[in-house]
Amino acid sequence: MPQNNTFKAGILGTGSFLPENKLTNKDLEKMVDTSDEWIVSRTGIKERRIAPPSMTTSYMATEAAKKAIEDAKITAEDIDLIIVATVVPDMNFPSTACLVQANIGAIKSAAFDIEVGCSGFIYGLSIAKQFIENGTYKYVLVIAADILSKITNWEDRKTCVLFGDGAGAAVVGQVENGYGILDNFIGADGKGGMHLYMPAGGSRMPACEESVKNKLHTIHMNGQEVFKFAVNVMNTATIEVLNRCGLKPEDVDIFIPHQANIRIIDAAMKKLKLSKEKVFINLDKYGNMSAASVAVALDEALKAGKIKNGDIILMVAFGAGLTWGSTVIKWLE
């Protein structure tokens, strides 16, 4: 179909899902050698949500999707494409997106997963934007969902304090020209891939007794290198996408960064000269939910009335790969 320049791709509805169980820093003090004071001072995290053993990524994704579809005032049968960003799928195949499709009854949609770590929601929005603006599809459902608790080494005090579980979703469709997703900037640096990875479970190291015994099916992270990468890329990805839109940091009404570490967010705020009033933070309640972090934060900001018609929203994330993504949205109610 020919491209139609009379409209832009924008977000029509959002939703999120969080498990009920809370794991506090005090709880972690009983599990590993750490303290509430240390965790808060180094990360800003006070608690995180943990899914029960029986809960799956597809279940959380489905619940978030249902809310986004309802918020967009459409039906599941209207959805043309489902994109799920996750690093903890229910299984290697079929895709989590196909499982969600069956769960919600999106009978005419295509479906696939993307695996770009914490940058997943922004990557998903970037893909959805192309399909909407070239006229291929009318409605794309972008979901970001991860149950990181199932791949966390709960004996590793460097990583187990960081992560939580959750899902966020957005329906992307046509909005009035001048509004919606103004531009995206996504990228990757594969040379840094081994700074944040899960060694076993793929073709390089299939599951075996030894891999399970050595906890090679859990998150391994070089925290210092990831921190340096994150501080740098949060700034460069933000400036790049704003430049593409002809905007400056002072034009931003609300900044929704990846909720990984308060020190990374503070460093970005300082470099961009953004006031705290413009930055939405919920990592104290949920920790790092991987791809779901930005998606859940956007939904919460909207539900809390933090975003109004015409506001400029800036979202930026970084993740395993190493990857990054940033997007600018002019909100249309």
Coordinates of C-alpha atoms in Angstrom, one line a residue:
M1 CA 0.0 0.0 0.0
P2 CA 1.3 3.5 -0.7
Q3 CA 2.5 5.7 2.2
N4 CA -0.1 8.1 3.5
N5 CA 1.5 11.3 4.9
T6 CA -1.7 12.7 6.3
F7 CA -1.3 10.8 9.6
K8 CA 1.3 9.6 12.0
A9 CA 1.7 6.5 14.2
G10 CA 0.7 7.2 17.8
I11 CA -0.2 5.4 20.9
L12 CA -4.0 4.9 21.2
G13 CA -4.1 3.0 24.5
T14 CA -1.8 1.6 27.2
G15 CA -2.0 -1.1 29.9
S16 CA 0.2 -2.8 32.5
F17 CA 0.3 -5.8 34.8
L18 CA 2.3 -6.4 37.9
P19 CA 2.4 -9.5 40.1
E20 CA 1.0 -9.0 43.6
N21 CA 3.9 -10.4 45.6
K22 CA 6.4 -7.8 46.8
L23 CA 10.1 -8.6 47.6
T24 CA 11.5 -5.8 49.8
N25 CA 15.1 -5.0 50.6
K26 CA 14.5 -6.2 54.1
D27 CA 13.5 -9.6 52.6
L28 CA 16.7 -9.6 50.6
E29 CA 18.7 -9.0 53.8
K30 CA 17.6 -12.5 54.9
M31 CA 18.7 -14.1 51.6
V32 CA 22.1 -12.5 50.8
D33 CA 24.8 -10.4 52.4
T34 CA 23.3 -6.9 51.7
S35 CA 21.3 -4.1 53.4
D36 CA 18.4 -1.9 52.6
E37 CA 20.7 1.1 53.0
W38 CA 23.2 -0.2 50.5
I39 CA 20.6 -1.1 47.9
V40 CA 18.8 2.2 48.1
S41 CA 21.9 4.3 48.0
R42 CA 23.4 2.4 45.1
T43 CA 20.3 1.8 43.0
G44 CA 17.3 3.7 44.4
I45 CA 15.3 0.4 44.6
K46 CA 13.2 -0.3 47.7
E47 CA 11.1 -3.3 46.5
R48 CA 10.2 -5.2 43.4
R49 CA 7.4 -7.5 42.2
I50 CA 8.0 -11.2 41.9
A51 CA 5.8 -13.6 39.9
P52 CA 4.7 -16.8 41.5
P53 CA 6.3 -20.0 40.1
S54 CA 3.2 -20.9 38.1
M55 CA 2.9 -17.5 36.3
T56 CA 4.3 -17.2 32.8
T57 CA 5.5 -14.3 30.7
S58 CA 2.6 -14.9 28.2
Y59 CA 0.1 -14.6 31.1
M60 CA 1.5 -11.2 32.2
A61 CA 1.7 -10.0 28.6
T62 CA -1.9 -11.1 28.0
E63 CA -3.2 -9.2 31.0
A64 CA -1.3 -6.0 30.0
A65 CA -2.6 -6.4 26.4
K66 CA -6.2 -6.7 27.4
K67 CA -6.0 -3.4 29.3
A68 CA -4.3 -1.6 26.4
I69 CA -6.9 -2.8 24.0
E70 CA -9.7 -1.7 26.3
D71 CA -8.0 1.7 26.7
A72 CA -7.7 2.1 22.9
K73 CA -11.4 1.3 22.6
I74 CA -10.9 -1.4 20.0
T75 CA -11.3 -5.2 20.1
A76 CA -8.7 -7.9 19.9
E77 CA -10.0 -8.8 16.5
D78 CA -9.0 -5.4 15.2
I79 CA -5.3 -6.1 15.9
D80 CA -3.2 -6.6 12.8
L81 CA 0.2 -7.4 14.4
I82 CA 1.4 -8.4 17.9
I83 CA 5.0 -7.7 18.9
V84 CA 6.3 -9.0 22.2
A85 CA 9.6 -7.8 23.6
T86 CA 11.0 -10.3 26.1
V87 CA 14.2 -12.1 27.1
V88 CA 12.2 -14.6 29.2
P89 CA 9.7 -16.2 26.8
D90 CA 7.5 -19.0 27.9
M91 CA 9.6 -21.3 25.7
N92 CA 12.0 -21.0 22.8
F93 CA 9.1 -21.6 20.4
P94 CA 6.4 -20.9 19.6
S95 CA 6.8 -17.2 20.2
T96 CA 5.2 -15.5 23.3
A97 CA 3.4 -13.3 20.8
C98 CA 1.7 -16.3 19.3
L99 CA 0.6 -17.4 22.7
V100 CA -0.8 -14.0 23.5
Q101 CA -2.6 -14.0 20.1
A102 CA -4.4 -17.2 21.1
N103 CA -5.1 -15.9 24.6
I104 CA -6.8 -12.7 23.5
G105 CA -8.4 -14.0 20.3
A106 CA -6.6 -11.7 17.9
I107 CA -7.6 -14.0 15.0
K108 CA -6.3 -11.9 12.1
S109 CA -3.0 -10.7 13.5
A110 CA 0.6 -11.7 12.6
A111 CA 2.8 -12.2 15.7
F112 CA 6.5 -12.3 16.6
D113 CA 8.9 -11.7 19.4
I114 CA 11.9 -9.4 19.6
E115 CA 14.9 -10.0 21.9
V116 CA 16.8 -6.7 22.6
G117 CA 16.7 -6.7 26.4
C118 CA 15.6 -3.6 28.2
S119 CA 15.4 -1.6 25.0
G120 CA 12.6 -3.8 23.7
F121 CA 9.5 -1.5 24.2
I122 CA 11.2 1.3 22.2
Y123 CA 12.4 -1.1 19.5
G124 CA 8.8 -2.4 19.3
L125 CA 7.4 1.1 18.9
S126 CA 9.9 1.8 16.2
I127 CA 8.8 -1.3 14.3
A128 CA 5.1 -0.6 14.8
K129 CA 5.6 3.0 13.5
Q130 CA 6.8 1.7 10.1
F131 CA 3.9 -0.7 9.6
I132 CA 1.3 2.0 10.5
E133 CA 2.8 4.9 8.5
N134 CA 3.4 2.9 5.3
G135 CA -0.3 1.8 5.5
T136 CA 0.4 -2.0 5.9
Y137 CA -1.5 -2.2 9.2
K138 CA -4.1 -0.2 11.1
Y139 CA -3.4 -1.5 14.7
V140 CA -0.2 -2.9 16.1
L141 CA -0.1 -4.2 19.7
V142 CA 3.4 -3.7 21.3
I143 CA 4.0 -5.6 24.5
A144 CA 7.0 -5.7 26.8
A145 CA 7.0 -8.4 29.4
D146 CA 9.7 -10.2 31.4
I147 CA 9.9 -12.5 34.5
L148 CA 13.5 -11.8 35.3
S149 CA 13.0 -13.5 38.7
K150 CA 13.1 -16.9 36.9
I151 CA 16.6 -16.2 35.5
T152 CA 18.1 -14.4 38.5
N153 CA 20.8 -16.0 40.6
W154 CA 19.4 -15.4 44.1
E155 CA 22.8 -16.0 45.6
D156 CA 24.5 -13.3 43.6
R157 CA 24.1 -10.1 45.7
K158 CA 25.3 -7.9 42.8
T159 CA 22.4 -8.8 40.5
C160 CA 19.6 -10.2 42.6
V161 CA 18.8 -6.8 44.2
L162 CA 18.1 -5.2 40.8
F163 CA 15.4 -7.1 39.0
G164 CA 11.6 -7.5 39.2
D165 CA 8.8 -8.8 37.1
G166 CA 6.1 -7.0 35.1
A167 CA 4.5 -6.3 31.7
G168 CA 3.4 -3.2 29.8
A169 CA 1.5 -2.8 26.5
A170 CA 0.5 -0.2 24.0
V171 CA -1.8 -0.2 21.0
V172 CA -0.2 1.8 18.1
G173 CA -2.4 3.2 15.4
Q174 CA -3.1 6.3 13.3
V175 CA -3.2 9.7 14.9
E176 CA -3.5 13.2 13.5
N177 CA -0.4 14.5 11.6
G178 CA 1.9 16.5 13.9
Y179 CA 1.2 14.3 16.9
G180 CA 2.2 10.7 17.8
I181 CA 5.6 9.1 17.5
L182 CA 7.7 12.0 16.0
D183 CA 10.9 9.9 15.6
N184 CA 12.9 7.0 17.0
F185 CA 16.6 6.2 17.4
I186 CA 17.6 2.6 18.0
G187 CA 21.0 1.0 17.9
A188 CA 23.4 -1.7 19.2
D189 CA 27.0 -2.4 20.0
G190 CA 27.4 -6.1 19.9
K191 CA 31.0 -5.9 21.1
G192 CA 29.6 -5.3 24.5
G193 CA 27.2 -8.2 24.5
M194 CA 29.2 -10.3 27.0
H195 CA 28.8 -7.6 29.7
L196 CA 25.2 -8.6 30.1
Y197 CA 24.1 -12.1 29.1
M198 CA 22.8 -15.6 30.0
P199 CA 25.5 -18.1 29.1
A200 CA 23.5 -21.3 28.8
G201 CA 20.3 -22.4 27.1
G202 CA 21.1 -21.7 23.5
S203 CA 23.0 -23.5 20.8
R204 CA 26.4 -22.4 22.2
M205 CA 25.7 -24.2 25.5
P206 CA 22.6 -26.4 25.6
A207 CA 21.1 -27.2 28.9
C208 CA 22.9 -30.0 30.8
E209 CA 23.5 -31.1 34.4
E210 CA 26.7 -29.0 34.6
S211 CA 25.1 -25.8 33.2
V212 CA 22.3 -26.0 35.7
K213 CA 24.6 -26.8 38.6
N214 CA 26.8 -23.8 37.8
K215 CA 23.9 -21.4 37.5
L216 CA 24.6 -20.7 33.8
H217 CA 21.0 -20.2 33.1
T218 CA 20.9 -17.0 35.1
I219 CA 21.8 -13.3 34.4
H220 CA 25.5 -12.6 34.3
M221 CA 26.5 -8.9 34.3
N222 CA 29.6 -6.8 34.4
G223 CA 28.0 -4.0 36.4
Q224 CA 30.8 -1.5 36.0
E225 CA 30.9 -1.7 32.2
V226 CA 27.1 -1.7 31.9
F227 CA 26.9 1.4 34.1
K228 CA 29.5 3.3 32.0
F229 CA 27.7 2.3 28.8
A230 CA 24.3 3.3 30.2
V231 CA 25.3 6.8 31.4
N232 CA 26.9 7.6 28.0
V233 CA 24.2 6.1 25.8
M234 CA 21.3 7.7 27.8
N235 CA 22.7 11.1 26.9
T236 CA 23.7 10.4 23.3
A237 CA 20.5 8.6 22.4
T238 CA 18.4 11.4 23.9
I239 CA 20.3 14.1 22.1
E240 CA 20.2 12.2 18.8
V241 CA 16.4 11.6 18.8
L242 CA 15.7 15.2 19.9
N243 CA 17.9 16.5 17.1
R244 CA 16.0 14.4 14.6
C245 CA 12.8 16.1 15.8
G246 CA 14.2 19.6 15.8
L247 CA 13.8 19.8 19.6
K248 CA 16.0 20.5 22.6
P249 CA 15.9 19.0 26.1
E250 CA 14.1 22.1 27.4
D251 CA 11.2 21.2 25.0
V252 CA 10.5 17.9 26.8
D253 CA 7.5 17.9 29.2
I254 CA 8.1 14.4 30.6
F255 CA 11.2 12.2 30.5
I256 CA 10.6 8.5 31.0
P257 CA 14.0 6.7 31.3
H258 CA 14.7 3.0 31.7
Q259 CA 14.1 2.2 35.3
A260 CA 17.4 0.5 36.0
N261 CA 19.4 2.6 38.5
I262 CA 18.7 6.0 40.1
R263 CA 22.4 7.0 39.7
I264 CA 22.2 6.4 35.9
I265 CA 19.0 8.5 35.8
D266 CA 20.5 11.2 37.9
A267 CA 23.5 11.4 35.6
A268 CA 21.3 11.7 32.6
M269 CA 19.2 14.4 34.2
K270 CA 22.3 16.4 35.0
K271 CA 23.8 16.1 31.5
L272 CA 20.5 17.1 29.9
K273 CA 19.7 19.8 32.5
L274 CA 16.3 18.3 33.2
S275 CA 14.5 19.2 36.4
K276 CA 13.3 16.4 38.7
E277 CA 9.7 17.5 38.1
K278 CA 10.0 16.4 34.5
V279 CA 11.3 12.9 35.2
F280 CA 9.0 10.0 35.9
I281 CA 10.5 7.4 38.3
N282 CA 9.0 4.2 39.6
L283 CA 12.0 2.0 40.0
D284 CA 11.8 2.4 43.8
K285 CA 8.6 0.2 43.6
Y286 CA 9.5 -2.2 40.9
G287 CA 13.2 -2.4 40.2
N288 CA 14.4 -3.2 36.7
M289 CA 11.7 -5.0 34.8
S290 CA 13.8 -5.2 31.6
A291 CA 11.7 -4.2 28.5
A292 CA 8.6 -3.7 30.7
S293 CA 10.2 -0.9 32.7
V294 CA 9.5 2.0 30.2
A295 CA 6.2 0.5 29.1
V296 CA 4.9 0.3 32.7
A297 CA 6.2 3.7 33.5
L298 CA 4.4 5.2 30.5
D299 CA 1.1 3.6 31.5
E300 CA 1.5 4.8 35.2
A301 CA 2.4 8.3 34.1
L302 CA -0.7 8.5 31.9
K303 CA -3.0 7.0 34.6
A304 CA -1.6 9.4 37.2
G305 CA -2.4 12.4 34.9
K306 CA 1.2 13.3 34.4
I307 CA 0.8 13.6 30.7
K308 CA -1.6 16.0 29.0
N309 CA -2.6 16.7 25.4
G310 CA 0.3 18.2 23.3
D311 CA 3.0 17.2 25.8
I312 CA 6.3 16.1 24.4
I313 CA 7.3 12.7 25.9
L314 CA 10.9 11.5 25.7
M315 CA 11.6 7.8 26.4
V316 CA 15.0 6.2 26.4
A317 CA 16.3 2.8 27.3
F318 CA 19.4 0.6 27.1
G319 CA 19.8 -3.1 27.5
A320 CA 21.5 -6.4 26.7
G321 CA 23.1 -6.6 23.3
L322 CA 24.2 -4.0 24.1
T323 CA 21.3 -2.1 22.7
W324 CA 19.7 1.3 23.1
G325 CA 16.6 3.1 22.0
S326 CA 15.0 6.5 22.3
T327 CA 11.7 7.9 21.1
V328 CA 9.8 11.2 21.1
I329 CA 6.1 11.4 21.2
K330 CA 3.8 14.4 21.0
W331 CA 0.8 13.2 23.0
L332 CA -2.7 13.3 21.5
E333 CA -5.5 12.5 23.9

